[in-house]
PDB file of C-alpha atoms in Angstrom:
ATOM      1  CA  SER A1469      29.257  27.697 -14.120  1.00 46.00           C
ATOM      2  CA  TYR A1470      25.601  28.406 -13.463  1.00 50.00           C
ATOM      3  CA  TYR A1471      26.517  30.525 -10.445  1.00 47.00           C
ATOM      4  CA  THR A1472      28.463  33.007 -12.540  1.00 49.00           C
ATOM      5  CA  ARG A1473      25.406  33.639 -14.648  1.00 56.00           C
ATOM      6  CA  ALA A1474      23.655  35.051 -11.593  1.00 61.00           C
ATOM      7  CA  LEU A1475      26.500  36.668  -9.676  1.00 62.00           C
ATOM      8  CA  PRO A1476      29.612  38.552 -10.749  1.00 65.00           C
ATOM      9  CA  PRO A1477      32.927  36.999  -9.703  1.00 68.00           C
ATOM     10  CA  VAL A1478      34.372  38.056  -6.359  1.00 69.00           C
ATOM     11  CA  PRO A1479      38.168  38.478  -6.370  1.00 70.00           C
ATOM     12  CA  GLU A1480      40.030  36.160  -3.995  1.00 72.00           C
ATOM     13  CA  ASP A1481      41.650  39.139  -2.256  1.00 73.00           C
ATOM     14  CA  CYS A1482      38.299  40.888  -1.745  1.00 73.00           C
ATOM     15  CA  PRO A1483      37.855  42.216   1.818  1.00 70.00           C
ATOM     16  CA  THR A1484      34.240  41.011   2.131  1.00 73.00           C
ATOM     17  CA  PRO A1485      32.598  37.693   1.227  1.00 67.00           C
ATOM     18  CA  MET A1486      29.953  39.244  -1.030  1.00 65.00           C
ATOM     19  CA  GLY A1487      32.025  41.846  -2.876  1.00 65.00           C
ATOM     20  CA  THR A1488      33.562  45.202  -2.071  1.00 64.00           C
ATOM     21  CA  LYS A1489      30.695  46.406   0.127  1.00 68.00           C
ATOM     22  CA  GLY A1490      28.997  44.867   3.099  1.00 67.00           C
ATOM     23  CA  HIS A1491      29.887  43.038   6.272  1.00 71.00           C
ATOM     24  CA  LYS A1492      33.338  41.533   6.694  1.00 73.00           C
ATOM     25  CA  GLU A1493      31.860  38.158   7.684  1.00 78.00           C
ATOM     26  CA  LEU A1494      28.739  36.288   6.680  1.00 78.00           C
ATOM     27  CA  PRO A1495      26.176  35.643   9.433  1.00 83.00           C
ATOM     28  CA  SER A1496      26.282  32.219  11.048  1.00 88.00           C
ATOM     29  CA  PRO A1497      23.848  29.551   9.819  1.00 88.00           C
ATOM     30  CA  GLU A1498      22.423  29.334  13.346  1.00 92.00           C
ATOM     31  CA  TYR A1499      21.617  33.061  13.333  1.00 92.00           C
ATOM     32  CA  LEU A1500      19.940  32.800   9.919  1.00 89.00           C
ATOM     33  CA  ALA A1501      17.894  29.783  10.980  1.00 89.00           C
ATOM     34  CA  GLN A1502      16.724  31.481  14.179  1.00 91.00           C
ATOM     35  CA  THR A1503      15.962  34.746  12.390  1.00 91.00           C
ATOM     36  CA  PHE A1504      14.140  33.400   9.355  1.00 88.00           C
ATOM     37  CA  LEU A1505      12.970  29.871  10.151  1.00 86.00           C
ATOM     38  CA  ALA A1506      12.293  29.559  13.886  1.00 86.00           C
ATOM     39  CA  ARG A1507       8.674  29.788  14.966  1.00 84.00           C
ATOM     40  CA  THR A1508       7.684  31.182  18.323  1.00 85.00           C
ATOM     41  CA  THR A1509       3.989  30.366  17.842  1.00 87.00           C
ATOM     42  CA  PHE A1510       2.126  27.947  15.605  1.00 84.00           C
ATOM     43  CA  LEU A1511       0.525  29.550  12.560  1.00 79.00           C
ATOM     44  CA  PRO A1512      -1.705  27.132  10.639  1.00 78.00           C
ATOM     45  CA  ASP A1513      -1.852  27.390   6.856  1.00 76.00           C
ATOM     46  CA  THR A1514      -5.483  28.328   6.343  1.00 80.00           C
ATOM     47  CA  ARG A1515      -5.150  28.118   2.559  1.00 78.00           C
ATOM     48  CA  ARG A1516      -3.982  24.476   2.689  1.00 74.00           C
ATOM     49  CA  ARG A1517      -1.904  24.970  -0.436  1.00 76.00           C
ATOM     50  CA  THR A1518       1.422  23.599   0.739  1.00 72.00           C
ATOM     51  CA  ASN A1519       3.116  21.562   3.441  1.00 72.00           C
ATOM     52  CA  VAL A1520       6.548  21.025   4.947  1.00 74.00           C
ATOM     53  CA  LEU A1521       7.633  18.872   1.996  1.00 77.00           C
ATOM     54  CA  PHE A1522       7.548  21.882  -0.325  1.00 82.00           C
ATOM     55  CA  GLY A1523      10.956  23.067   0.884  1.00 80.00           C
ATOM     56  CA  PHE A1524      12.479  19.639   0.284  1.00 79.00           C
ATOM     57  CA  MET A1525      11.028  19.492  -3.225  1.00 80.00           C
ATOM     58  CA  ALA A1526      12.327  22.987  -3.979  1.00 83.00           C
ATOM     59  CA  GLN A1527      15.808  21.972  -2.823  1.00 80.00           C
ATOM     60  CA  HIS A1528      15.668  18.761  -4.852  1.00 75.00           C
ATOM     61  CA  PHE A1529      14.543  20.671  -7.938  1.00 76.00           C
ATOM     62  CA  THR A1530      17.215  23.370  -7.724  1.00 76.00           C
ATOM     63  CA  HIS A1531      19.987  20.831  -7.083  1.00 72.00           C
ATOM     64  CA  GLN A1532      19.347  19.457 -10.553  1.00 69.00           C
ATOM     65  CA  PHE A1533      20.854  22.626 -11.981  1.00 69.00           C
ATOM     66  CA  PHE A1534      23.864  22.894  -9.655  1.00 71.00           C
ATOM     67  CA  LYS A1535      25.859  19.685 -10.036  1.00 70.00           C
ATOM     68  CA  THR A1536      29.460  20.479  -9.192  1.00 72.00           C
ATOM     69  CA  ASP A1537      32.179  18.875 -11.286  1.00 73.00           C
ATOM     70  CA  PHE A1538      34.855  18.517  -8.591  1.00 74.00           C
ATOM     71  CA  LYS A1539      37.478  17.405 -11.140  1.00 81.00           C
ATOM     72  CA  LYS A1540      37.240  20.822 -12.797  1.00 79.00           C
ATOM     73  CA  GLY A1541      36.835  22.831  -9.593  1.00 73.00           C
ATOM     74  CA  PRO A1542      34.036  24.161  -7.366  1.00 69.00           C
ATOM     75  CA  GLY A1543      32.912  26.749  -9.915  1.00 68.00           C
ATOM     76  CA  ARG A1544      32.156  24.204 -12.658  1.00 70.00           C
ATOM     77  CA  THR A1545      29.046  22.104 -13.142  1.00 69.00           C
ATOM     78  CA  TRP A1546      28.329  19.111 -15.350  1.00 69.00           C
ATOM     79  CA  SER A1547      24.588  19.622 -15.699  1.00 65.00           C
ATOM     80  CA  ASP A1548      22.791  21.021 -18.688  1.00 61.00           C
ATOM     81  CA  HIS A1549      19.651  23.157 -18.571  1.00 61.00           C
ATOM     82  CA  ALA A1550      17.262  20.193 -18.526  1.00 64.00           C
ATOM     83  CA  VAL A1551      15.422  18.745 -15.540  1.00 68.00           C
ATOM     84  CA  ASP A1552      16.609  15.147 -15.569  1.00 69.00           C
ATOM     85  CA  MET A1553      15.576  13.799 -12.139  1.00 72.00           C
ATOM     86  CA  SER A1554      18.952  12.080 -11.775  1.00 73.00           C
ATOM     87  CA  GLN A1555      18.731  12.425  -7.970  1.00 67.00           C
ATOM     88  CA  VAL A1556      15.823   9.987  -8.093  1.00 72.00           C
ATOM     89  CA  TYR A1557      16.626   7.790 -11.080  1.00 76.00           C
ATOM     90  CA  GLY A1558      20.439   7.881 -11.048  1.00 77.00           C
ATOM     91  CA  GLU A1559      22.848   9.723 -13.325  1.00 77.00           C
ATOM     92  CA  THR A1560      24.314   6.635 -15.012  1.00 84.00           C
ATOM     93  CA  VAL A1561      22.720   3.623 -16.674  1.00 88.00           C
ATOM     94  CA  GLY A1562      24.237   1.336 -14.017  1.00 89.00           C
ATOM     95  CA  ARG A1563      22.679   3.298 -11.163  1.00 86.00           C
ATOM     96  CA  GLN A1564      19.366   3.525 -12.978  1.00 86.00           C
ATOM     97  CA  GLN A1565      19.288  -0.257 -13.308  1.00 88.00           C
ATOM     98  CA  GLN A1566      20.088  -0.702  -9.605  1.00 87.00           C
ATOM     99  CA  LEU A1567      17.095   1.466  -8.678  1.00 87.00           C
ATOM    100  CA  ARG A1568      14.458  -0.003 -11.015  1.00 88.00           C
ATOM    101  CA  THR A1569      12.203  -3.042 -10.632  1.00 89.00           C
ATOM    102  CA  PHE A1570      11.720  -3.395 -14.414  1.00 90.00           C
ATOM    103  CA  LYS A1571       8.039  -4.031 -13.751  1.00 91.00           C
ATOM    104  CA  ASP A1572       5.339  -1.460 -14.543  1.00 91.00           C
ATOM    105  CA  GLY A1573       7.965   1.326 -14.659  1.00 85.00           C
ATOM    106  CA  LYS A1574       8.366   1.337 -10.869  1.00 87.00           C
ATOM    107  CA  LEU A1575      11.386   2.040  -8.716  1.00 86.00           C
ATOM    108  CA  LYS A1576      12.624  -0.435  -6.109  1.00 88.00           C
ATOM    109  CA  HIS A1577      11.127   0.037  -2.681  1.00 89.00           C
ATOM    110  CA  GLN A1578      10.661  -1.703   0.637  1.00 90.00           C
ATOM    111  CA  LEU A1579       7.664  -2.057   2.915  1.00 90.00           C
ATOM    112  CA  VAL A1580       8.124  -1.199   6.585  1.00 89.00           C
ATOM    113  CA  ASP A1581       5.045  -1.664   8.766  1.00 90.00           C
ATOM    114  CA  GLY A1582       2.880  -1.473   5.649  1.00 89.00           C
ATOM    115  CA  GLU A1583       4.400   1.809   4.416  1.00 88.00           C
ATOM    116  CA  VAL A1584       6.493   2.265   1.272  1.00 88.00           C
ATOM    117  CA  PHE A1585      10.079   3.494   1.692  1.00 88.00           C
ATOM    118  CA  PRO A1586      13.109   3.756  -0.618  1.00 85.00           C
ATOM    119  CA  PRO A1587      15.198   0.590  -0.857  1.00 85.00           C
ATOM    120  CA  SER A1588      17.924  -0.163   1.648  1.00 84.00           C
ATOM    121  CA  LEU A1589      21.562   0.165   0.603  1.00 80.00           C
ATOM    122  CA  GLN A1590      21.782  -3.635   0.493  1.00 81.00           C
ATOM    123  CA  ASP A1591      18.997  -3.797  -2.102  1.00 78.00           C
ATOM    124  CA  ALA A1592      20.212  -0.818  -4.143  1.00 76.00           C
ATOM    125  CA  PRO A1593      23.860   0.013  -3.357  1.00 75.00           C
ATOM    126  CA  VAL A1594      24.045   3.401  -5.043  1.00 69.00           C
TER     127      VAL A1594
END
């Protein structure tokens, strides 16, 4: 899998979650969020180079490389090294056709109070 390219395997009988050294338990997600993500005061971005959507785009981008093949087990992926945007366009031809308008290369969408949103599940049941 792609994970094994970055990290050595950890034996199942290993006493710690990250290998032979370190803490016996991983920190809780709540602790990590409070420690690294919680703000106590507002700090404006004076450079105006990014916004809150950057984190979502980074997650979307990295998920293209880590597509678990559950039939083969949690350590196996079915993705290749290419960026294919299948999270947006669909990973099969059938799903791609359910998401497209077939007009001007656009994806299906809906207007809510004059704003564009992704289609509802009734319009694109994917």
